[in-house]
Short mmCIF file of C-alpha atoms in Angstrom, two decimals:
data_model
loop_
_atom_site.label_atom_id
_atom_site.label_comp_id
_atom_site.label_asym_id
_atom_site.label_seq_id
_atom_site.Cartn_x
_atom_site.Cartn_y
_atom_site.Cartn_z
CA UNK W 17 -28.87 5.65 125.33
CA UNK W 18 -27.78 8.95 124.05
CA UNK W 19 -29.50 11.81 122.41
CA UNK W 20 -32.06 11.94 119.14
CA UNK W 21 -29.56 13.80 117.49
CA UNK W 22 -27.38 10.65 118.17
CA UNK W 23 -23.99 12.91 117.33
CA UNK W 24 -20.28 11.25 117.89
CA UNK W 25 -20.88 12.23 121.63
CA UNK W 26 -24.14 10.50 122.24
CA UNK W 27 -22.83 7.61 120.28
CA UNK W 28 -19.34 6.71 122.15
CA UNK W 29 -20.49 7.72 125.56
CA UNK W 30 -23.48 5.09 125.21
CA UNK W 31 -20.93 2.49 124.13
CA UNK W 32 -17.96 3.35 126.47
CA UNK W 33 -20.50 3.29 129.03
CA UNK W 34 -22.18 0.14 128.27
CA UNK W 35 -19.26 -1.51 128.32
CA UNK W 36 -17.63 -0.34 131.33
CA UNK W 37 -20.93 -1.51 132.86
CA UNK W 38 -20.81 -4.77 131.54
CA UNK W 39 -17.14 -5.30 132.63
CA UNK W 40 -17.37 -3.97 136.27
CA UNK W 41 -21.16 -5.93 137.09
CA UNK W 42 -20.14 -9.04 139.01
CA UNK W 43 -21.63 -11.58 138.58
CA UNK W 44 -23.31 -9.83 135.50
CA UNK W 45 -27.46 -9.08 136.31
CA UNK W 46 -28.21 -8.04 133.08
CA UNK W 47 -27.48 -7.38 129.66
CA UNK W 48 -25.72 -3.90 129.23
CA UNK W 49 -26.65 -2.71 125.93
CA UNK W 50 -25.94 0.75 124.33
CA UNK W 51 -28.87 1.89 122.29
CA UNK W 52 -28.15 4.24 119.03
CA UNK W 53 -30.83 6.43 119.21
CA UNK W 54 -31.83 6.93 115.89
CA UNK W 55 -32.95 4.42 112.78
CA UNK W 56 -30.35 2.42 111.56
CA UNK W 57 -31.09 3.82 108.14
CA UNK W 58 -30.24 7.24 109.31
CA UNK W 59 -26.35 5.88 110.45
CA UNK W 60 -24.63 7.21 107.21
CA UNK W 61 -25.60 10.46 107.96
CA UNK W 62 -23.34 10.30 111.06
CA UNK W 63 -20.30 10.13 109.33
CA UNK W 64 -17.67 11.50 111.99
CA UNK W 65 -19.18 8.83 114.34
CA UNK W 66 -19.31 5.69 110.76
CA UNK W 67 -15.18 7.17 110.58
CA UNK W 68 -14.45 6.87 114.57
CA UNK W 69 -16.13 3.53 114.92
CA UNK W 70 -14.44 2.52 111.65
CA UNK W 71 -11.31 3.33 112.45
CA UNK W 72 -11.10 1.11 115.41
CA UNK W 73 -12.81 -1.82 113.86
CA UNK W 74 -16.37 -1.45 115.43
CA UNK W 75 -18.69 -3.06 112.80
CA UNK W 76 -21.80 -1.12 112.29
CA UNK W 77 -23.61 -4.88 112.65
CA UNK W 78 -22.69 -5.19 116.14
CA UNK W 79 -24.78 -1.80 116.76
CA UNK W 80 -28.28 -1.53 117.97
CA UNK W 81 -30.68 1.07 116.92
CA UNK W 82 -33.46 2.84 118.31
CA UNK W 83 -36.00 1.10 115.56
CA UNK W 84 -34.42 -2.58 116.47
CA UNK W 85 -35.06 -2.24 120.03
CA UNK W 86 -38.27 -1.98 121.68
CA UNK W 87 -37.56 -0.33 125.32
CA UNK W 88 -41.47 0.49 126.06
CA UNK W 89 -42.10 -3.56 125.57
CA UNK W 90 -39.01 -3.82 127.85
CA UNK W 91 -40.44 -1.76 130.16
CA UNK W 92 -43.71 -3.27 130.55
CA UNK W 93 -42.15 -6.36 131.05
CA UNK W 94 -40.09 -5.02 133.77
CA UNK W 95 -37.22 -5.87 132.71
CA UNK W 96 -35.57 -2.29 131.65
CA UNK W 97 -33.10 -0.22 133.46
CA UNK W 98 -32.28 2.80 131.21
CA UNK W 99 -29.17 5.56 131.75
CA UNK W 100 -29.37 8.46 129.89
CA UNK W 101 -26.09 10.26 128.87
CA UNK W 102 -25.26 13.26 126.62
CA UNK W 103 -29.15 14.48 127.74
CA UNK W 104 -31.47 14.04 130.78
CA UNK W 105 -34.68 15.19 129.84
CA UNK W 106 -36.84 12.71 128.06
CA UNK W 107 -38.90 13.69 124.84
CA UNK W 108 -42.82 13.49 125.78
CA UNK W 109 -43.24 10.68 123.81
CA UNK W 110 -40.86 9.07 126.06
CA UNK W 111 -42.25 9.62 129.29
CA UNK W 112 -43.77 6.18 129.61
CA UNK W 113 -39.97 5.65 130.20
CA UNK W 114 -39.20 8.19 132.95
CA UNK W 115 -39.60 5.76 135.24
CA UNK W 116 -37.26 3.17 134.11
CA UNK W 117 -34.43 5.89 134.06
CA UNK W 118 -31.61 4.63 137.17
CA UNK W 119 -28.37 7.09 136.30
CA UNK W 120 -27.91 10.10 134.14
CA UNK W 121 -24.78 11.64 132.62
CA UNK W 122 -24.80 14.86 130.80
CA UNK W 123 -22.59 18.02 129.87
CA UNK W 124 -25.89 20.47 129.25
CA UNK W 125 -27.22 23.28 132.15
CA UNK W 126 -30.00 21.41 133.72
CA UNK W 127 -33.42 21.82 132.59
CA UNK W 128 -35.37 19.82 135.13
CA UNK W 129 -33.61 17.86 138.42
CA UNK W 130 -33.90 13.98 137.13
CA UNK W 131 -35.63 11.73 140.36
CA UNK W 132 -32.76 9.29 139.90
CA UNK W 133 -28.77 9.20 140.56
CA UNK W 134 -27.23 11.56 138.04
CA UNK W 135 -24.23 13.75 136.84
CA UNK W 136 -25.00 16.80 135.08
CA UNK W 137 -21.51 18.84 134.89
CA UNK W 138 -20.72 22.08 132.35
CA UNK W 139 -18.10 20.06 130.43
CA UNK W 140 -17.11 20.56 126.88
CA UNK W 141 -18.05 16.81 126.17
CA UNK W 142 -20.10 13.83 127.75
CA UNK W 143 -17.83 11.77 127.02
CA UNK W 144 -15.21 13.46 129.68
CA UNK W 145 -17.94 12.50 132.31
CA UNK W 146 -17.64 8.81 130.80
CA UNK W 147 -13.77 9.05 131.28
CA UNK W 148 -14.71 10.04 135.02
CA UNK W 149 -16.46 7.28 135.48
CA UNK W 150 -14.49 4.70 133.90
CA UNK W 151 -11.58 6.09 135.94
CA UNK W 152 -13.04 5.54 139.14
CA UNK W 153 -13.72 1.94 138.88
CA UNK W 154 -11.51 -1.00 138.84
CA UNK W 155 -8.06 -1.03 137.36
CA UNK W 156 -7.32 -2.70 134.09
CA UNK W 157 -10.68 -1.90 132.90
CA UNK W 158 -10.31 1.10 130.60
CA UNK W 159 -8.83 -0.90 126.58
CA UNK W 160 -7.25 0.87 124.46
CA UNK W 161 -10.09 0.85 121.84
CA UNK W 162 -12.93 2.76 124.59
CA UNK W 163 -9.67 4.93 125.32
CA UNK W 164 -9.20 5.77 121.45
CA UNK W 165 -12.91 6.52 121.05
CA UNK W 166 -13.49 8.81 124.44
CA UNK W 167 -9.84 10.51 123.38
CA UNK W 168 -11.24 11.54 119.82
CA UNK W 169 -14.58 12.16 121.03
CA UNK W 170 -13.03 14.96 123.54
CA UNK W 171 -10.76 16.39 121.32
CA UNK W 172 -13.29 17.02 118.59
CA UNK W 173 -16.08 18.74 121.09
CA UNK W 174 -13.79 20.68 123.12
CA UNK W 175 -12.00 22.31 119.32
CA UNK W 176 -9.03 20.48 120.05
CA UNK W 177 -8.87 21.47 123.59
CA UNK W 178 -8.74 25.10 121.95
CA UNK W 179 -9.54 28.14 124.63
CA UNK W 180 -10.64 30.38 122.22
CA UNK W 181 -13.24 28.09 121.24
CA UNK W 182 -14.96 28.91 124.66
CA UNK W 183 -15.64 25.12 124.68
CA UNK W 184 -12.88 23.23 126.66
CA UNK W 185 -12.71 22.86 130.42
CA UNK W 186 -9.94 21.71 132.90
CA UNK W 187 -11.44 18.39 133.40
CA UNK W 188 -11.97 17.72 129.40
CA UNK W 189 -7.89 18.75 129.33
CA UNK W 190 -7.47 16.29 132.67
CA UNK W 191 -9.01 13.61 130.95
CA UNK W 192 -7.01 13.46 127.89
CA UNK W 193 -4.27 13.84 129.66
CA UNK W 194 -5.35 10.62 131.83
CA UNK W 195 -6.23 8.58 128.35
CA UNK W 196 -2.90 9.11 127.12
CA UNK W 197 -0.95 8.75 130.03
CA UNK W 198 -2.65 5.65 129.57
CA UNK W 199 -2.40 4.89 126.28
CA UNK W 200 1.00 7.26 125.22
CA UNK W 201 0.18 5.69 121.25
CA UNK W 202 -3.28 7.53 120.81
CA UNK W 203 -3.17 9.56 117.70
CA UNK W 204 -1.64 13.58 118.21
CA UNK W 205 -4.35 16.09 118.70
CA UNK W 206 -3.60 17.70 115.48
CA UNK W 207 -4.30 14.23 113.53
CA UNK W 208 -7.43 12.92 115.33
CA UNK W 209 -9.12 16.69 115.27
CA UNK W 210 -8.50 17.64 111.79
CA UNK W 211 -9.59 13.69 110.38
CA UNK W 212 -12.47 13.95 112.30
CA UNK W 213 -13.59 17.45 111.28
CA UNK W 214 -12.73 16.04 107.18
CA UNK W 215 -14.98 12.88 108.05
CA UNK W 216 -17.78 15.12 109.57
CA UNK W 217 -18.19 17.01 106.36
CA UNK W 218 -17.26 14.03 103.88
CA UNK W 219 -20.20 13.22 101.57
CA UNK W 220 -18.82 11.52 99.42
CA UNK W 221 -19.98 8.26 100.03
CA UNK W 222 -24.11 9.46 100.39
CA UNK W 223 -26.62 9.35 97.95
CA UNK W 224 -28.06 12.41 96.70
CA UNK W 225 -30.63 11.94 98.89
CA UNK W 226 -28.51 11.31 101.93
CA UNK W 227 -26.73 14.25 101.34
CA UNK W 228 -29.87 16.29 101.09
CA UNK W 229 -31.16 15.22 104.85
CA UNK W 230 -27.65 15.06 106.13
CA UNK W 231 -27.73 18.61 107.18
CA UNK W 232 -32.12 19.86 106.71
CA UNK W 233 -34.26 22.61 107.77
CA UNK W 234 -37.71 23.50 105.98
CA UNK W 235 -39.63 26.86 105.99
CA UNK W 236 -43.85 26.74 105.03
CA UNK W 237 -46.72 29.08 104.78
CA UNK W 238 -49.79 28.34 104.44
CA UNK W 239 -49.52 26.50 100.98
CA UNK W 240 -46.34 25.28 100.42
CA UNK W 241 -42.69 23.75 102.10
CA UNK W 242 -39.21 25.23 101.42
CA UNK W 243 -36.46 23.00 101.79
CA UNK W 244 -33.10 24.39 103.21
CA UNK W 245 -29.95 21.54 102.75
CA UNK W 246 -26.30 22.45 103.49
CA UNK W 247 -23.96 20.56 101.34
CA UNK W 248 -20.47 20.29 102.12
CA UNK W 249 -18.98 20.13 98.58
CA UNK W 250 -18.70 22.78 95.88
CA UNK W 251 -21.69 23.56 93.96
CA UNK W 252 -20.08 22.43 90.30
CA UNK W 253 -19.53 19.20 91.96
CA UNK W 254 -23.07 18.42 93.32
CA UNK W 255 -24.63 19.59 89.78
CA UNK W 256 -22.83 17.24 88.13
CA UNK W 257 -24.32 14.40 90.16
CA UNK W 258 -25.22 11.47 88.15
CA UNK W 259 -29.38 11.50 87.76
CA UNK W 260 -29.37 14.73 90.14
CA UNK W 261 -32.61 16.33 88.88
CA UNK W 262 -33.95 13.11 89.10
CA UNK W 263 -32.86 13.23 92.85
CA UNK W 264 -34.00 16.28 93.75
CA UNK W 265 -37.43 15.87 91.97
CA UNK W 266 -38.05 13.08 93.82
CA UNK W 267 -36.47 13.87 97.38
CA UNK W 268 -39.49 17.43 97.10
CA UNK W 269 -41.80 15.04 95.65
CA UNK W 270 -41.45 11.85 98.62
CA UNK W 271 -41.75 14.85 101.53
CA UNK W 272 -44.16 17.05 99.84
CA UNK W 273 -41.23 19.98 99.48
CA UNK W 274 -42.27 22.66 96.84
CA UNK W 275 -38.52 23.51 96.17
CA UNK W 276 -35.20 22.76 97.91
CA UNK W 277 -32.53 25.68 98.26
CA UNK W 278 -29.53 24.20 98.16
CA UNK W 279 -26.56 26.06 100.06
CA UNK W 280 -22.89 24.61 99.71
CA UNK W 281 -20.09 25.33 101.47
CA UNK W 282 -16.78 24.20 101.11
CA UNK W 283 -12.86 24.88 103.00
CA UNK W 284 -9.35 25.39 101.87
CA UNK W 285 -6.52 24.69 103.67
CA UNK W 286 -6.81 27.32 105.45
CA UNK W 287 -10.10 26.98 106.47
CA UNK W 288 -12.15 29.60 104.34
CA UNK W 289 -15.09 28.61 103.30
CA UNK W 290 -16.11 29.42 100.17
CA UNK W 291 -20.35 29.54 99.54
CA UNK W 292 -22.51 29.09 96.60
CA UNK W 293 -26.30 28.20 96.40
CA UNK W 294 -28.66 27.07 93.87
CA UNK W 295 -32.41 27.11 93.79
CA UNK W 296 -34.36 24.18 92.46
CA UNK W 297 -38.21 24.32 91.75
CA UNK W 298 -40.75 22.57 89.55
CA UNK W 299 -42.57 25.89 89.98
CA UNK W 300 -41.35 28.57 87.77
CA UNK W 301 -42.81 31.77 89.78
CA UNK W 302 -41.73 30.18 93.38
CA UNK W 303 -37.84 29.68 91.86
CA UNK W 304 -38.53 33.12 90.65
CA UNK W 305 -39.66 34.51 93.68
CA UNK W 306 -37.35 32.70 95.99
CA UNK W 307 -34.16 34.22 93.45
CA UNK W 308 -35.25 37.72 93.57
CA UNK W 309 -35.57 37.71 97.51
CA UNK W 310 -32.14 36.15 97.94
CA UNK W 311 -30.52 38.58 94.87
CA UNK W 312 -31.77 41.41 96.45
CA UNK W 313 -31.29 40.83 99.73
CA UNK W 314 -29.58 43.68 102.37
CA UNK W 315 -29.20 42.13 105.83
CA UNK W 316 -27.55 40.41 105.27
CA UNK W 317 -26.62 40.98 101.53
CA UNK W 318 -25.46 38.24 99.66
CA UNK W 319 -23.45 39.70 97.03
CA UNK W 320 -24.81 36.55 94.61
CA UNK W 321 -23.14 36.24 90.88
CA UNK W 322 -25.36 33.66 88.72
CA UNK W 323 -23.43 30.86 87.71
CA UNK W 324 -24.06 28.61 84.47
CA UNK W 325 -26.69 25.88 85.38
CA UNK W 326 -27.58 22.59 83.69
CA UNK W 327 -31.09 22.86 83.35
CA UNK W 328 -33.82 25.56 83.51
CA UNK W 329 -35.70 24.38 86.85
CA UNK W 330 -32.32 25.18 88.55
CA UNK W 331 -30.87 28.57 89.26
CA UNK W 332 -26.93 28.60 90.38
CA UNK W 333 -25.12 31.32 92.29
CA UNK W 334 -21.62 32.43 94.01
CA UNK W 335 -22.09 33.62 97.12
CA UNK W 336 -19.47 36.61 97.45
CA UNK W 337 -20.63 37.03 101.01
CA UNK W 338 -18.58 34.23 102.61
CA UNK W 339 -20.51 34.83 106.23
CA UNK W 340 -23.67 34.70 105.21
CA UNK W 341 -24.70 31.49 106.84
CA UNK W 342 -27.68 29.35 106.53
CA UNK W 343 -28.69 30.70 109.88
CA UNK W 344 -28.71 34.42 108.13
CA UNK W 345 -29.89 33.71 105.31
CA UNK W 346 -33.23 31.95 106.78
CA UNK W 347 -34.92 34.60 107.77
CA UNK W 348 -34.37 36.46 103.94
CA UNK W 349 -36.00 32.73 102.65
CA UNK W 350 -39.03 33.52 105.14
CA UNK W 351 -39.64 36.53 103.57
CA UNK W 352 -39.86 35.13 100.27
CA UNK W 353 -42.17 32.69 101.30
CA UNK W 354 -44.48 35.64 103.15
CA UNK W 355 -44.03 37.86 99.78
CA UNK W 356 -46.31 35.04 98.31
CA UNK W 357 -49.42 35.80 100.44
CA UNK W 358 -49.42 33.82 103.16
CA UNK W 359 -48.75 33.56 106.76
CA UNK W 360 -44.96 31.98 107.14
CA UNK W 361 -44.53 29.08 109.70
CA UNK W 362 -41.34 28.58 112.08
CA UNK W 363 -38.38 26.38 110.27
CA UNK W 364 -38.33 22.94 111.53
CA UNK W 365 -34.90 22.23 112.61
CA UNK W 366 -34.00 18.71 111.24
CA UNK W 367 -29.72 19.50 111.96
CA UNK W 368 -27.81 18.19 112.99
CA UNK W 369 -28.85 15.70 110.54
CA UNK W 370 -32.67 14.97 110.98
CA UNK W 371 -33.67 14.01 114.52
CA UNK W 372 -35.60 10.94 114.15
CA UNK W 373 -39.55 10.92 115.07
CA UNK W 374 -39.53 8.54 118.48
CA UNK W 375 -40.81 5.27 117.89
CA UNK W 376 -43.58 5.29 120.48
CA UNK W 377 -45.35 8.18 118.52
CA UNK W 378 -47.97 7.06 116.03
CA UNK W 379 -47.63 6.76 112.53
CA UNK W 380 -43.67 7.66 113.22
CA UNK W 381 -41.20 6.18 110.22
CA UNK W 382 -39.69 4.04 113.18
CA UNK W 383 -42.90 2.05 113.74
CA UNK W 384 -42.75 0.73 109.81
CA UNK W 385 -38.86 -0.19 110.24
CA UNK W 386 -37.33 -3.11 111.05
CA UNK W 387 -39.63 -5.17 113.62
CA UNK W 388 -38.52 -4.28 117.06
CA UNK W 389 -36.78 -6.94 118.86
CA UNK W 390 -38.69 -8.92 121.86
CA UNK W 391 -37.04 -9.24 124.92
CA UNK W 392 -36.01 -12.53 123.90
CA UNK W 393 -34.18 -11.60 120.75
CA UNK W 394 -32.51 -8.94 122.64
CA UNK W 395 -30.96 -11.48 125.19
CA UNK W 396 -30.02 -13.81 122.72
CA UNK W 397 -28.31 -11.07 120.33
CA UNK W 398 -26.33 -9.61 123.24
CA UNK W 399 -25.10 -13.59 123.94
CA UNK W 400 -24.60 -14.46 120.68
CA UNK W 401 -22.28 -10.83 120.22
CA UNK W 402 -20.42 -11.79 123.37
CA UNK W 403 -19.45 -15.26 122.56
CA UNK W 404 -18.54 -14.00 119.04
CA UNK W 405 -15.68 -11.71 121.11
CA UNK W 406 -12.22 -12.55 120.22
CA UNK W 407 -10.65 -13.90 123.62
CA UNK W 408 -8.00 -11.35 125.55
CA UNK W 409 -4.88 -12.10 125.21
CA UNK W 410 -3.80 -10.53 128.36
CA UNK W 411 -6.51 -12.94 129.96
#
């Protein structure tokens, strides 16, 4: 099981690992199965890892998700071995499972020594620690479909193996080098890179409302919630979405939101981005408020220009200062939010999109999902998958 951000990282280095596991246990003890650790709801969001898995015919039905998959009703009935990779510190409402953790694989400095076997290594990607492994088992293990998914995996963590990036490390570069001598028809770097960085900021096949959580922060005082979204298409374009201020009226309404800035950015070919923003409230003197702050903001400025707008709850803007991120222009939205009177909270990071509330915490969205499976179901779901396999035809 991989991180709560579940990322492309998290994602392939649960499944490349769960399956080397499952091809190299003999005779087979258990049922390797890699857990996606987020609702299976949120798995459009993901849309490098939907285009990877996509791309080399992995049906999102043969996934399992954190909210199908009850692991503390495995664990109490003894019958759960769990390897963390791409993190190896727990969430507190995970500790129940601390104890069921056997192996650990991650690429992050080390918070806290795990009790079990582990490998925690400064690498630009977990999934070069997956490669490792996979490398030092048996031979003829490694297909070319777990090779396609670690190779892209690397390439798009590390920048495209790019030094300048500050990213990359030796072993990342030795284990590409080892999947393609491998494999010599994996995709070029070029290729794999660039589709993946298009598929990680292609929206165009979310709802409104997907779009809006894809990439979410919030900021609140006292008596009300701001709502930061980036979008990653130009801001004509997401204006002229079909029922939009329908959308966003009810998106603020479901979450209790008070207004949503909405910050776009978008690339040419050479990379530029090019930023607008648009402010959307219900509330006449918070839009107000909120468009005076960012107008006449100094650090940074934003060097806004209003643009025409559809309707009057929604105030449109260039944003002539291409550098002015969301992460600079957060702390100009807090003072908007403390010009009202009120003591200003901490944003709640919910990006990369929305970490998921764990499904052992109370009330959590996970617990009203889809029912978790028994240990039973699980068994018979990871049988039923395997004998739906096509057969080898090296075999």
């Amino acid at each position: 099981m991989g991180n709560e951000a579940c990322d492309l990282d998290s994602a392939v280095s649960a499944l490349a690992l769960a399956y080397f596991l499952a091809k190299t246990s003999s005779p087979p003890k258990a049922a390797f199965i890699p857990v996606l650790n987020i609702p299976r709801s949120d798995f459009a969001l993901r849309t490098e890892t939907t285009f990877l898995l996509r791309e080399q015919g992995i049906a999102e039905t043969s996934l399992i998700f954190r909210d199908e998959i009850d692991l503390a009703r495995l664990h109490r009935a003894g019958l759960l071995s769990l390897t963390l990779v791409d993190h190896h510190v727990l969430p507190s409402a995970d500790a129940a499972l601390e104890e069921a953790v056997v192996d650990v694989l991650d690429h992050r400095p080390l918070e806290r020594v795990p009790s079990c076997q582990f490998t925690v290594e400064l690498v630009g990607s977990c999934a070069t620690l997956v490669t490792e492994r996979i490398a030092q088992g048996p031979p003829g293990v490694l297909d070319r479909t777990t090779a396609a998914l670690l190779h892209g995996t690397i390439l798009l963590d590390s920048v495209n193996l790019s030094p300048a990036a500050g990213k990359v490390t030796p072993r990342d570069v030795a284990c590409i080098s080892l999947l393609e001598s491998r494999f010599p028809d994996l995709p070029a770097h070029n290729a794999i890179y660039e589709a993946l960085q298009a598929a990680k900021f292609d929206v165009s096949e979310l709802t409104t409302e997907q779009m809006l959580r894809k990439d979410l922060k919030t900021l609140s005082n006292d008596e009300l919630v701001l709502a930061v979204s980036g979008i990653y298409i130009n801001l004509e374009t997401f204006l002229h979405r079909p029922n939009l201020l329908q959308d966003l009226e009810a998106f603020c309404q479901a979450r209790g939101y008070a207004g949503l800035v909405a910050m776009t950015v978008s690339f040419n070919e050479r990379y530029e981005p090019t930023r607008q923003l648009a402010v959307y409230s219900q509330r006449e003197a918070l839009r107000s408020t909120v468009c005076q702050v960012l107008e006449e903001a100094t650090a940074p400025s934003l060097h806004l220009q209003p643009l025409p707008s559809p309707w009057s709850c929604v105030s449109a803007y260039a944003q002539g200062n291409a550098l002015a991120s969301r992460k600079k222009v957060l702390p100009v939205l807090r003072a908007a939010l403390g010009g009202l009177g009120a003591t200003v909270g901490l944003e709640e990071d919910t990006a990369p999109p929305p970490t998921p509330m764990n499904s052992l915490v109370d009330e959590s969205p996970l617990a009203q999902a889809v029912p978790p499976l028994c240990p039973q179901a699980v068994l018979e779901r990871v049988s039923r998958m395997a004998a739906e396999q096509p057969p080898d035809p090296d075999k």
